[in-house]
Coordinates of C-alpha atoms in Angstrom, one line a residue:
Chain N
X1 CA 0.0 0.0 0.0
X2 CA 0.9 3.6 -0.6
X3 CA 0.3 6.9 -1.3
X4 CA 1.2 8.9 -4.3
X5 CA 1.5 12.8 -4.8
X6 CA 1.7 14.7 -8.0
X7 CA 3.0 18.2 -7.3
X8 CA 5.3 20.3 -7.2
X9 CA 9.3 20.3 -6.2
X10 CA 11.0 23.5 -5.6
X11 CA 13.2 25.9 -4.5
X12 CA 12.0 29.0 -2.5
X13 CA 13.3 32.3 -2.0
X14 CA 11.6 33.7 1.1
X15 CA 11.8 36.8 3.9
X16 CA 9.3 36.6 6.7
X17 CA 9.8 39.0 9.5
X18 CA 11.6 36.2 11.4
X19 CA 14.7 36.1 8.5
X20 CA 15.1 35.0 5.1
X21 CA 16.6 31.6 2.9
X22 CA 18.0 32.4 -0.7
X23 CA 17.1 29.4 -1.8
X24 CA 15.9 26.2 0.3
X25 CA 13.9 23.3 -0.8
X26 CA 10.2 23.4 -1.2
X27 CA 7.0 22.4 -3.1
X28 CA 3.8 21.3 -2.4
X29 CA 4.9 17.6 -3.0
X30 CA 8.1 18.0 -1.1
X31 CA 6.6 19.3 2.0
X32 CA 3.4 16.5 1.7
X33 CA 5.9 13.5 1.7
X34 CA 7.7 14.7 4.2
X35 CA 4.6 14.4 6.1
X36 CA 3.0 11.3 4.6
X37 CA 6.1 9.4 4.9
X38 CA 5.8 9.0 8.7
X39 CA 2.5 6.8 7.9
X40 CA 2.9 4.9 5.0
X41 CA 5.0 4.6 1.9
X42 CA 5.3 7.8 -0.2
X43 CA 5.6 8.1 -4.1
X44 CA 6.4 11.4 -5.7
X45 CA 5.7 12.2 -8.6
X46 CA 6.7 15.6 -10.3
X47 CA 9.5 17.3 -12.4
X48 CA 13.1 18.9 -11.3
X49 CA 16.1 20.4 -13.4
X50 CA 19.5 19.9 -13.5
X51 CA 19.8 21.9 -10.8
X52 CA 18.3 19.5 -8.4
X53 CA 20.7 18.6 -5.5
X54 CA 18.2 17.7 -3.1
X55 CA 16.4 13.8 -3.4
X56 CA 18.1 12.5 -1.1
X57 CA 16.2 15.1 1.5
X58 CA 12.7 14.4 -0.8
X59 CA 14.0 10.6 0.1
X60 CA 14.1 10.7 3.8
X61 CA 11.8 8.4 5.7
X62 CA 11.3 6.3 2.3
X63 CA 10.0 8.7 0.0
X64 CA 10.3 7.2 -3.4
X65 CA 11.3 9.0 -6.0
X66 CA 11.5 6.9 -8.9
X67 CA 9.2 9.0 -10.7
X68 CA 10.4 12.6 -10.2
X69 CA 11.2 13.3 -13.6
X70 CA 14.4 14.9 -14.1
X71 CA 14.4 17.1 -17.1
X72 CA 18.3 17.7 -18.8
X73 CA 19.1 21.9 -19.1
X74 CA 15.7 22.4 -17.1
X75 CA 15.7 24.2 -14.1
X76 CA 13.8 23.2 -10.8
X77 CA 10.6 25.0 -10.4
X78 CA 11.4 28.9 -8.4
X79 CA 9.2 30.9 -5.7
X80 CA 10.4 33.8 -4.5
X81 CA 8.0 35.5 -1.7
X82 CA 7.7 37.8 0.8
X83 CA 5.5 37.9 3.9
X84 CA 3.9 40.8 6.3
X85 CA 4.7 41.6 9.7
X86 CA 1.6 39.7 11.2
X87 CA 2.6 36.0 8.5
X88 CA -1.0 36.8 7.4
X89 CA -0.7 38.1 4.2
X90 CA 2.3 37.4 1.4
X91 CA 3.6 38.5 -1.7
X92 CA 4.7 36.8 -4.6
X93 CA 7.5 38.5 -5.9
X94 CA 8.9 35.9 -8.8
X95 CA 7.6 32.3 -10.2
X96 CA 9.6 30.2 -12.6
X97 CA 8.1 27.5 -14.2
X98 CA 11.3 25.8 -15.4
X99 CA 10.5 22.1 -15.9
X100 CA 6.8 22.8 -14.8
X101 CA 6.4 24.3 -18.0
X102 CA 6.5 21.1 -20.2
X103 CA 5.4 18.8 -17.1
X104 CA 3.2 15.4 -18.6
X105 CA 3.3 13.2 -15.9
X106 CA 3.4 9.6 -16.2
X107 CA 3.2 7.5 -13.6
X108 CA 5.0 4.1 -12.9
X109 CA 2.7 1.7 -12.6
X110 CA 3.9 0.9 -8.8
X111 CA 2.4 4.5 -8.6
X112 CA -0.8 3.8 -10.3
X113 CA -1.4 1.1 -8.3
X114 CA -1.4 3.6 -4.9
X115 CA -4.5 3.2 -3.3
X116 CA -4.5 7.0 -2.0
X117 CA -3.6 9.5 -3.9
X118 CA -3.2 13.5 -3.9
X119 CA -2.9 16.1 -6.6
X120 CA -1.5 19.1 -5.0
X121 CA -2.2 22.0 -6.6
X122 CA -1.1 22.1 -10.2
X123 CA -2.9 23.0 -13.3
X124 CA -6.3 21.2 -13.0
X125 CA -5.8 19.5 -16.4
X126 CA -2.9 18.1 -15.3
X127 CA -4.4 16.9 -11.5
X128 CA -7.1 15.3 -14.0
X129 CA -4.6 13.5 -16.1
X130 CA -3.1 12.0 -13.3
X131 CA -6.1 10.8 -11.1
X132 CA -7.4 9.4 -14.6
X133 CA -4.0 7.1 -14.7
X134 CA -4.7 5.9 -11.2
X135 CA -7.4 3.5 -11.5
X136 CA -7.5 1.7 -8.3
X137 CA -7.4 4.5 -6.4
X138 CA -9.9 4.3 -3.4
X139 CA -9.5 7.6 -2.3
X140 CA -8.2 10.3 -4.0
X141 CA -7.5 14.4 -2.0
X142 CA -6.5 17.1 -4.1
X143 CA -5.7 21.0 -3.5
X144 CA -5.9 24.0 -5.5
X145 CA -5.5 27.4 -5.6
X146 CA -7.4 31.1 -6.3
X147 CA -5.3 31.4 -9.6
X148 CA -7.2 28.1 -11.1
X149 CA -10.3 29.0 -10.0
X150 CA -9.7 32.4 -11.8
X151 CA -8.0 31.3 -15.0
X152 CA -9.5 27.5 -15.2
X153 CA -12.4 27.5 -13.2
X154 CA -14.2 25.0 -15.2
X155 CA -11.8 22.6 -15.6
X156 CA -11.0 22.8 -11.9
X157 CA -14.7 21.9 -11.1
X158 CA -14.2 19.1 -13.2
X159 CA -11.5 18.0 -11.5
X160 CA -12.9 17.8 -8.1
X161 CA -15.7 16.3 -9.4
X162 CA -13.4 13.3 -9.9
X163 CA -12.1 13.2 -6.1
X164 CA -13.2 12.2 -2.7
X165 CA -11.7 14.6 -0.8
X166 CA -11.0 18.6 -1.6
X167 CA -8.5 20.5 0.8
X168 CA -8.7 23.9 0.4
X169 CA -8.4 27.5 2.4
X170 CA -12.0 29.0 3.4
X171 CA -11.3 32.4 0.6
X172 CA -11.0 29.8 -1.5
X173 CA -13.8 27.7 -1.3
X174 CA -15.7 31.3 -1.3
X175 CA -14.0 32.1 -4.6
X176 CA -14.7 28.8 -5.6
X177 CA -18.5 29.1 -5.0
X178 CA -19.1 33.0 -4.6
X179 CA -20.9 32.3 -1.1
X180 CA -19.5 34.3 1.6
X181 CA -20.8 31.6 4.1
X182 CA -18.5 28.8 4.7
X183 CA -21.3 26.3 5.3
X184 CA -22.8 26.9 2.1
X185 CA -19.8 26.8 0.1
X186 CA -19.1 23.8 1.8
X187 CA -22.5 22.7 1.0
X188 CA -22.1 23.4 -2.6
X189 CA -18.7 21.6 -3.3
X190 CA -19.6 18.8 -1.7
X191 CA -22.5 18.7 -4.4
X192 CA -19.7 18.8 -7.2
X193 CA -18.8 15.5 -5.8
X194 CA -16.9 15.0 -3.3
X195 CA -17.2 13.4 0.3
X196 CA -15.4 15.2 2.0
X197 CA -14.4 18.7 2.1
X198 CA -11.2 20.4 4.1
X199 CA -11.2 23.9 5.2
X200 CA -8.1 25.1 6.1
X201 CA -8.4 28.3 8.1
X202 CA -4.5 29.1 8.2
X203 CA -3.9 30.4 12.5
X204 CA -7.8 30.0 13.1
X205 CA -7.0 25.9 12.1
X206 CA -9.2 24.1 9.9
X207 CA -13.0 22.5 9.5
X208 CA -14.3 19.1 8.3
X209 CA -17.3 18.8 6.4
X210 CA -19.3 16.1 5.0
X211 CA -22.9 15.6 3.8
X212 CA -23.5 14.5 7.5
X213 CA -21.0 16.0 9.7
X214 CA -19.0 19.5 10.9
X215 CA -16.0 19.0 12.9
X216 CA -13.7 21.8 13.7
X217 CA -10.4 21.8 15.1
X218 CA -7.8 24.9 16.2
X219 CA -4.7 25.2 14.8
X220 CA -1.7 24.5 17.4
X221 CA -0.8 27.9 19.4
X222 CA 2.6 28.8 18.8
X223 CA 3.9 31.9 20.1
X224 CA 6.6 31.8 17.5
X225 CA 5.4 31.1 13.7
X226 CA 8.8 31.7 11.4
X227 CA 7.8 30.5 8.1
X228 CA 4.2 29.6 7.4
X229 CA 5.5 28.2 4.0
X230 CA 4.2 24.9 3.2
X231 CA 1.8 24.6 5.8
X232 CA -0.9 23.6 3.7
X233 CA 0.6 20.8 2.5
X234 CA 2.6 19.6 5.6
X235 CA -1.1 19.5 6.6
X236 CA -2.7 17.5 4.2
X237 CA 0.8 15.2 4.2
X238 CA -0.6 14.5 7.7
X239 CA -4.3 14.0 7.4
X240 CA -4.2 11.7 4.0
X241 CA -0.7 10.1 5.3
X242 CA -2.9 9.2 8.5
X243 CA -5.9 8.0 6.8
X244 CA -4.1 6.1 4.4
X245 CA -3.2 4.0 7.5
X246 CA -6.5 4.6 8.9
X247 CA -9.6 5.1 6.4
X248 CA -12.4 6.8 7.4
X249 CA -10.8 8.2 10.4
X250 CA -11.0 11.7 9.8
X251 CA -10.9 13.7 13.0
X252 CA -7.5 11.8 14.2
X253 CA -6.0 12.6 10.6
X254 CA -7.1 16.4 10.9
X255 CA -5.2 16.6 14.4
X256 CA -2.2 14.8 12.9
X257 CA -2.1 17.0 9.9
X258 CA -2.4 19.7 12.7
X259 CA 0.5 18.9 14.4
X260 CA 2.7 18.3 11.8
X261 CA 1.8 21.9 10.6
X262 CA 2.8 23.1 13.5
X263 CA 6.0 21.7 13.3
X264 CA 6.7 22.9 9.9
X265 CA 6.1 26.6 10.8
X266 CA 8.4 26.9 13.5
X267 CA 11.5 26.8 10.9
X268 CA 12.3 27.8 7.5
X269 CA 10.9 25.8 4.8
X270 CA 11.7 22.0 5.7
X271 CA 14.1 22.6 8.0
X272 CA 12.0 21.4 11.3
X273 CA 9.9 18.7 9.8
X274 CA 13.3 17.0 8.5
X275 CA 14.2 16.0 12.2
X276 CA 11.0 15.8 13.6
X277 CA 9.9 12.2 15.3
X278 CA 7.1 10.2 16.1
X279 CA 7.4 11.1 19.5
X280 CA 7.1 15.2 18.9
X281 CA 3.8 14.4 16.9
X282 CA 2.3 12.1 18.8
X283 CA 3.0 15.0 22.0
X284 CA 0.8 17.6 19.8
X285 CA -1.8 15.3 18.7
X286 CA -2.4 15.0 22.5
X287 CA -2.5 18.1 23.3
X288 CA -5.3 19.3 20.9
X289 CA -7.2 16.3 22.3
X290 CA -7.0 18.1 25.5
X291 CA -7.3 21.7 24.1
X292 CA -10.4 20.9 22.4
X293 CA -12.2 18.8 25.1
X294 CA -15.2 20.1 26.3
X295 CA -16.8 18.3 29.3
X296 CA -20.6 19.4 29.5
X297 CA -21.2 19.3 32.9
X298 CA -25.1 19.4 32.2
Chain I
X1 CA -26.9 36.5 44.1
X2 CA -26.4 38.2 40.6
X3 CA -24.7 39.7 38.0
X4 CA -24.4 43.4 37.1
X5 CA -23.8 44.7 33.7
X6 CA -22.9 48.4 33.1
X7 CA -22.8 49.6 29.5
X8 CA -24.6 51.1 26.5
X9 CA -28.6 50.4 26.3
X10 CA -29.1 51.8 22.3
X11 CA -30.8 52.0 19.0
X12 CA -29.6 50.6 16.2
X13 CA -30.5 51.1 13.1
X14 CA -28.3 48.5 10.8
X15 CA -28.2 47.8 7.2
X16 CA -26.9 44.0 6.5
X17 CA -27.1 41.9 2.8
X18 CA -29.9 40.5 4.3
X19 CA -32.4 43.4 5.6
X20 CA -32.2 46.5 7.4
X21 CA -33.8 47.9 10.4
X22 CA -34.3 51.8 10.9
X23 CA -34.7 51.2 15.0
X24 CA -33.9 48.3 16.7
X25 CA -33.3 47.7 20.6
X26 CA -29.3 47.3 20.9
X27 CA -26.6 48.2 23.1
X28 CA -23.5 45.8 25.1
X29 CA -25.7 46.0 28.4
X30 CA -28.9 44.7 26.6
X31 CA -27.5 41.7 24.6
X32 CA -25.5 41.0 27.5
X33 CA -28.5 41.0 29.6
X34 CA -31.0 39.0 27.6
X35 CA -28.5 36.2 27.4
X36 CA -27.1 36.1 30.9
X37 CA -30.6 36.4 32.2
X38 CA -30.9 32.5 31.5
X39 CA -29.1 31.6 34.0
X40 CA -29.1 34.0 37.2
X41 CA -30.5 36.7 38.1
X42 CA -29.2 40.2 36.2
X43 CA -29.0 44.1 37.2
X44 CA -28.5 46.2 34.6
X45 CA -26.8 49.6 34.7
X46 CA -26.7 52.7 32.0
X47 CA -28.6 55.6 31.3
X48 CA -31.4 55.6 28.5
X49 CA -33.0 58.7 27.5
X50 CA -37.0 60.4 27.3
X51 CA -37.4 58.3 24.1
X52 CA -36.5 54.8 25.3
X53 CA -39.8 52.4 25.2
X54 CA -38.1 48.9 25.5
X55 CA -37.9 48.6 29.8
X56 CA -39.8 45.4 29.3
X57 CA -37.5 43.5 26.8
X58 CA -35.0 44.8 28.8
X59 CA -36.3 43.1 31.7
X60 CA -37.0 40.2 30.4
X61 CA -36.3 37.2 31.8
X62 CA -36.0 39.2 35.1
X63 CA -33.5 41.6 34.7
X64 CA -33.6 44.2 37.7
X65 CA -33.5 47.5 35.8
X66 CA -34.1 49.9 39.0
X67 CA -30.2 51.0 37.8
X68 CA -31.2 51.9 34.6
X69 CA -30.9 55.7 34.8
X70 CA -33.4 57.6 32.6
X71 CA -32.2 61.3 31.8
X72 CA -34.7 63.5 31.1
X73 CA -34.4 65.7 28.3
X74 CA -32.0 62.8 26.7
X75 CA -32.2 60.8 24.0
X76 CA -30.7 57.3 23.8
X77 CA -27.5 56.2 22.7
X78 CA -27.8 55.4 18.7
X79 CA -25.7 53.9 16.6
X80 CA -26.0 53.5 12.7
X81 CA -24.0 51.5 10.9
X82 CA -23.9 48.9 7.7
X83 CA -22.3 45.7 6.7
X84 CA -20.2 44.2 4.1
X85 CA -21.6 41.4 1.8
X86 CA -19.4 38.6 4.1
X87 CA -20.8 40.6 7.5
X88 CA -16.7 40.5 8.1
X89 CA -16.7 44.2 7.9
X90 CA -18.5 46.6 8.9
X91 CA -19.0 50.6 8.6
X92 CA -20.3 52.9 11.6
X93 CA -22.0 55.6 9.7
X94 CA -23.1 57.1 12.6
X95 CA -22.6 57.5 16.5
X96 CA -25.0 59.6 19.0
X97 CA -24.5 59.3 22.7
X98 CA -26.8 60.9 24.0
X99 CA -27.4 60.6 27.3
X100 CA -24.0 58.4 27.2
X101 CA -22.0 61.7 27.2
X102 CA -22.3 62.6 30.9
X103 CA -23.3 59.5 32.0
X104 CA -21.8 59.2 35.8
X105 CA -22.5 55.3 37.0
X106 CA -23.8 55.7 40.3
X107 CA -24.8 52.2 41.7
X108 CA -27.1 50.8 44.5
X109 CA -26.4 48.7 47.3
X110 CA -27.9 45.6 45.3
X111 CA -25.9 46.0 42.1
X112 CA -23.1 46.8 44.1
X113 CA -23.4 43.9 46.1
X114 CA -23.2 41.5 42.9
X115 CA -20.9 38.7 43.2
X116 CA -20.0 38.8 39.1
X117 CA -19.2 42.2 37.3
X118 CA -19.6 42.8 33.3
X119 CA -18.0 45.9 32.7
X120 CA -19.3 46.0 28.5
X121 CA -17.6 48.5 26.3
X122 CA -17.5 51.9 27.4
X123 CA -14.4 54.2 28.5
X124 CA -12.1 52.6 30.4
X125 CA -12.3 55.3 33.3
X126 CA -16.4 54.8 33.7
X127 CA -15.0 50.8 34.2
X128 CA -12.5 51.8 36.3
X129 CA -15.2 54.0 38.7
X130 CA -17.9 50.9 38.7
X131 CA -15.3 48.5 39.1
X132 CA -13.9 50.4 42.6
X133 CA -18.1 50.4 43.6
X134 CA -18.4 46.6 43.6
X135 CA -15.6 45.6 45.9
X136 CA -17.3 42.2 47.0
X137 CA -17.3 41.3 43.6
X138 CA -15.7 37.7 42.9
X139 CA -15.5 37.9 39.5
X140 CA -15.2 40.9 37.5
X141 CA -14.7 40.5 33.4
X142 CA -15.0 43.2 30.8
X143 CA -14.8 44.0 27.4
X144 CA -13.4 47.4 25.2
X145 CA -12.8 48.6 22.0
X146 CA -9.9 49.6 19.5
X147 CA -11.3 53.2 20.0
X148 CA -10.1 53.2 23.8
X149 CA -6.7 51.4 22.5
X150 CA -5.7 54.5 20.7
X151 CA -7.0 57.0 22.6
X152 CA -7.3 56.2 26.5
X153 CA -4.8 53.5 26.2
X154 CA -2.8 53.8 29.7
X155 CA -6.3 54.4 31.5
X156 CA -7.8 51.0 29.8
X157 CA -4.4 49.3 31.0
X158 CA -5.4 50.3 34.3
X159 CA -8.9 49.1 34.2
X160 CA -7.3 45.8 33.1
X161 CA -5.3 45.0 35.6
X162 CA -8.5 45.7 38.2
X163 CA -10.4 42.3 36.9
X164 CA -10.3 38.5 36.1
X165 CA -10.8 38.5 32.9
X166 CA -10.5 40.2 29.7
X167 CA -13.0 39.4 26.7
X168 CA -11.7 40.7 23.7
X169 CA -11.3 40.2 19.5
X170 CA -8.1 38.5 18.8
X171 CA -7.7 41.8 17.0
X172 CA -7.7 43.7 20.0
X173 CA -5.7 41.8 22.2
X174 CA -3.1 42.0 19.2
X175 CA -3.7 46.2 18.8
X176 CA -3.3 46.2 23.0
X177 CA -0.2 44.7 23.0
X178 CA 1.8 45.3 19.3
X179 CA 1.9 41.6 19.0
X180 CA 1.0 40.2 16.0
X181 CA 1.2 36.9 18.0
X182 CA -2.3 35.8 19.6
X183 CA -0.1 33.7 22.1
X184 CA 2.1 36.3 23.0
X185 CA -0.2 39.0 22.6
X186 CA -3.0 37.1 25.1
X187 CA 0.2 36.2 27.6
X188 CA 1.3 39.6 27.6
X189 CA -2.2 41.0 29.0
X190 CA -2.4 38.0 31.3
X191 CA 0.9 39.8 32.7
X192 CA -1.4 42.8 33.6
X193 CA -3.4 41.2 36.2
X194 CA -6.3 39.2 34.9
X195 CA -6.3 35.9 35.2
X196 CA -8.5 34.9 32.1
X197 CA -8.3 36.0 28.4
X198 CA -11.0 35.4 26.1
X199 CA -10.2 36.2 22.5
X200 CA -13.8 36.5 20.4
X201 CA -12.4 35.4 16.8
X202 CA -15.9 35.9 15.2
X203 CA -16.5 33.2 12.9
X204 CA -14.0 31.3 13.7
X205 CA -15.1 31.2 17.0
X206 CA -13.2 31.5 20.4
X207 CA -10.1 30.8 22.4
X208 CA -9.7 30.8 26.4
X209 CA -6.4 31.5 27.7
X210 CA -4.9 31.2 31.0
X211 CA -1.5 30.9 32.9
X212 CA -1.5 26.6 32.2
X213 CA -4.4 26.9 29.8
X214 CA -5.1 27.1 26.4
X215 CA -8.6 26.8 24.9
X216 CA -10.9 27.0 21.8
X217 CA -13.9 26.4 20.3
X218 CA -15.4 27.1 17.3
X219 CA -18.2 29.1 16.4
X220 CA -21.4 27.0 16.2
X221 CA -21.6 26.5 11.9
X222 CA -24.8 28.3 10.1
X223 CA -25.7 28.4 7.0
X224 CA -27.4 31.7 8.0
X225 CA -26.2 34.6 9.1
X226 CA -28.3 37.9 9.2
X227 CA -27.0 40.4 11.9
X228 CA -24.2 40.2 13.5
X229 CA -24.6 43.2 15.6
X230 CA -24.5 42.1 19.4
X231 CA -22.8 38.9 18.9
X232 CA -20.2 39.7 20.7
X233 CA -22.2 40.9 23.9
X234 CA -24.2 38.1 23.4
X235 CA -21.4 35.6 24.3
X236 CA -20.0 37.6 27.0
X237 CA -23.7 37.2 28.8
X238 CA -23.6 33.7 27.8
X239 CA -20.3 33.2 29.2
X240 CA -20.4 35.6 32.1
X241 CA -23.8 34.5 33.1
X242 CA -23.2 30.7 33.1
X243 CA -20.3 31.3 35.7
X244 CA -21.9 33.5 37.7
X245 CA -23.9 30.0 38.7
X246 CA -21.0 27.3 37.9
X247 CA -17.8 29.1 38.8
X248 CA -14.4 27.6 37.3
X249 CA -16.0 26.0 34.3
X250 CA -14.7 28.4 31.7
X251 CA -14.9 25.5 28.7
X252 CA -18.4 24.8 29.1
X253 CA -19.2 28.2 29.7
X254 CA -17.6 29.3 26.6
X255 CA -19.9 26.5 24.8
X256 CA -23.0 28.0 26.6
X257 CA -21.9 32.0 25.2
X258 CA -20.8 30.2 21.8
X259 CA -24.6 29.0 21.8
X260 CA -26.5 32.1 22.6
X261 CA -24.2 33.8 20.1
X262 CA -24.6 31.6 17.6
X263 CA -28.6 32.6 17.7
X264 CA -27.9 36.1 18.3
X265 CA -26.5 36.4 14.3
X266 CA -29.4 34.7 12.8
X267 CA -31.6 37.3 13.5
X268 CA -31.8 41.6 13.5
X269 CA -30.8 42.9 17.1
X270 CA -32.6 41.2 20.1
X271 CA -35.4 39.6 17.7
X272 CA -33.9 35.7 17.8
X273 CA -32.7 36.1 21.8
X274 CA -36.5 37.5 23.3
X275 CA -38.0 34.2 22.4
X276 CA -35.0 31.9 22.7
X277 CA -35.4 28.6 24.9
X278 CA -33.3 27.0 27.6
X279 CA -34.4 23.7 25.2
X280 CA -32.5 25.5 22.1
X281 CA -29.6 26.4 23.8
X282 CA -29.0 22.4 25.1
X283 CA -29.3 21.5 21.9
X284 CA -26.2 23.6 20.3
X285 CA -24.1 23.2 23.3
X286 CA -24.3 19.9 22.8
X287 CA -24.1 19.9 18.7
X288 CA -20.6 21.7 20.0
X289 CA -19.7 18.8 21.8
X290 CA -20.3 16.8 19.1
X291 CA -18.5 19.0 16.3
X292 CA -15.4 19.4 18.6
X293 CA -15.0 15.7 19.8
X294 CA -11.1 14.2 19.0
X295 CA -11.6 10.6 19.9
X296 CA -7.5 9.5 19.4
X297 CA -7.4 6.2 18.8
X298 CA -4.0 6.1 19.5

């Protein structure tokens, strides 16, 4: 059994208010195997350049990486950002495609056969292409971004169409929908076809919703955030590693994803989650059990 | 025994996507009232002018109002003011005190006598000359506004460190303090005396902070939301009211203000609150349970 992601690998550029890295390794898929990989067997599954110097880091904990494509005189995809005093807001200040320009993935068949699967958020043509490939999939996450739903809106909606599970930030499944209320635009993605819908809330935490069910949980308080990049998908690396190892248990895989977000914003880019243990997530995942339990006393 | 509320008893007249209203009964004391009224008995404090016709609404639910001071020759406290299309954001297009202007709290024995203090939004130094009235008080919390941040800062500082707890947005509590942090931010007013923070995080919902404490609850989810004026107020009577009978059970009580709240929003003003049930409240606190319950099967 394992999991496969299609998504990006990179190299960032970023200044918070907490310091800067010129260039450190990044992407959506990079920070989600890091993640996954403590649950189950990772497969990426997405394009570098020559310029690549980092697989054995997208390899740690058993990452394969048999299918990250490496393209000869291509350059790894670049994201060069900045972000405001309060991590809230960010700017993008420079995107290179490089190899992400060309990028057709095909799978191994070792990563067809995954039985989980996430697109991070790519092109939605492209998510498509590669859930289509994966045939036996029995449960299949993806993200996305306020870009798509601008520029590719109807292909997007196909694309989640085609998934179980869609992770996204609140904006965006306001964009997505143009309903302000988050239980409606729940409501209505959840009638493009999915089961289960993810909104990530960024500090406020994130919210679970099904055709049946709400469940919320807090982010983990940090009093010291240095790098909120990746987040998103050191999150989902958690919640669809977890269920991958656990289907159908949602509300643990939120709080795992939780924790492991945690983790990753405390350091620049990768940098924490690389040397994080079992031991440090399990710690977290117990402590939002306790600072989330309410004890009615009626 | 009982719990005393000074602050503003208003008209509002409010203009939401969903409706307006020209003159509605409004004001911190009033929501705060008609919420903690279900569960102990309530004194209200403020003045209220010639024109002011809603005593009994007011008094619902038994609310003493022998302390609400009616100025003859004034006019009520009004406020005017209109909301964006997510209800995030909102305008004041107009402010009247009134009879708020020269308002001097002067309290009787009874309300001076109460065991719990709400000291709602008004200037810090009217908080500060109530506060010194009620010196049996066990439990005094209060509330404030950015307005008093910027311009009766040091005096709202003061205030603060006179009570046990400090209800506040997390916007607020960041403004107070300059920390973009909510950790930080909510540890550094813990630092100024009180021993509770709560940080109102509208529709995401709440967090409690204390010295070995940290927690948070969502808002309860709706689909609807048509007013969100007094929301705010609404939990702090919730909250407030439900430990003026159960004192020390902050989580619950922040699932019994979360409630009231939560019914406050889906109508104009005080039009869901007046003819809520003890029956409808049960029946979100305990939908919170549910939508915040982190079985670990670890």
């Amino acid at each position: 059994m394992s999991v496969t992601v299609v998504g990006s690998i990179a190299y960032d550029r970023v200044r918070t208010p907490f310091g800067e890295r010129e260039r450190m390794l990044g992407g959506a898929a990079t920070h989600f195997a890091l993640a996954a990989s403590f649950f189950d067997e990772v497969r990426a599954v997405g394009p570098v350049g020559d310029d690549f110097e980092d697989m054995e880091t997208l390899a740690l904990r058993g990452t394969v990486t048999e299918d990250v494509e490496r393209v000869a005189g291509g350059k790894t995809f670049f994201w060069h950002g900045e972000y405001g005093w309060d991590l809230n807001t960010r700017e993008t200040l420079d995107t290179q495609l490089g190899v992400f320009e060309t990028f057709d993935p095909k799978l191994s068949e070792a990563s067809r056969q995954a039985e989980v699967l996430f697109l991070a958020n790519i092109q939605p043509d492209v998510q498509r292409a590669v859930r289509d490939q994966c045939t036996g999939a029995r449960f299949v996450a993806m993200d996305s971004m306020n870009l798509w739903i601008e520029i590719a809106r109807a292909s997007l909606v196909k694309t989640i169409s085609g998934v179980d599970c869609v992770i996204l930030n609140d904006a965006e499944l306001r964009q997505l929908t143009e309903k302000p209320n988050l239980v409606s635009a729940a409501r209505e993605v959840l009638n493009m076809g999915p089961s289960v819908i993810v909104a990530k809330q960024g500090e406020y935490g994130a919210a679970l919703i099904t055709k049946d069910e709400y469940f919320s949980l807090p982010a983990y308080p940090l009093e010291t955030v240095v790098d909120p990049t990746g987040a998103g998908d050191t999150f989902a690396g958690g919640f669809v590693g977890y269920l991958a190892k656990n289907p159908g248990e949602y509300r643990t895989a939120m709080a795992y994803g939780t924790a492991l977000a945690s983790y990753n914003v405390e350091e620049f880019g990768t940098e924490r989650v690389v040397r994080l243990t079992e031991e440090e997530i399990e710690e977290r995942v117990q402590a939002l059990e306790g600072m989330t339990r309410l004890s009615i006393s009626v």
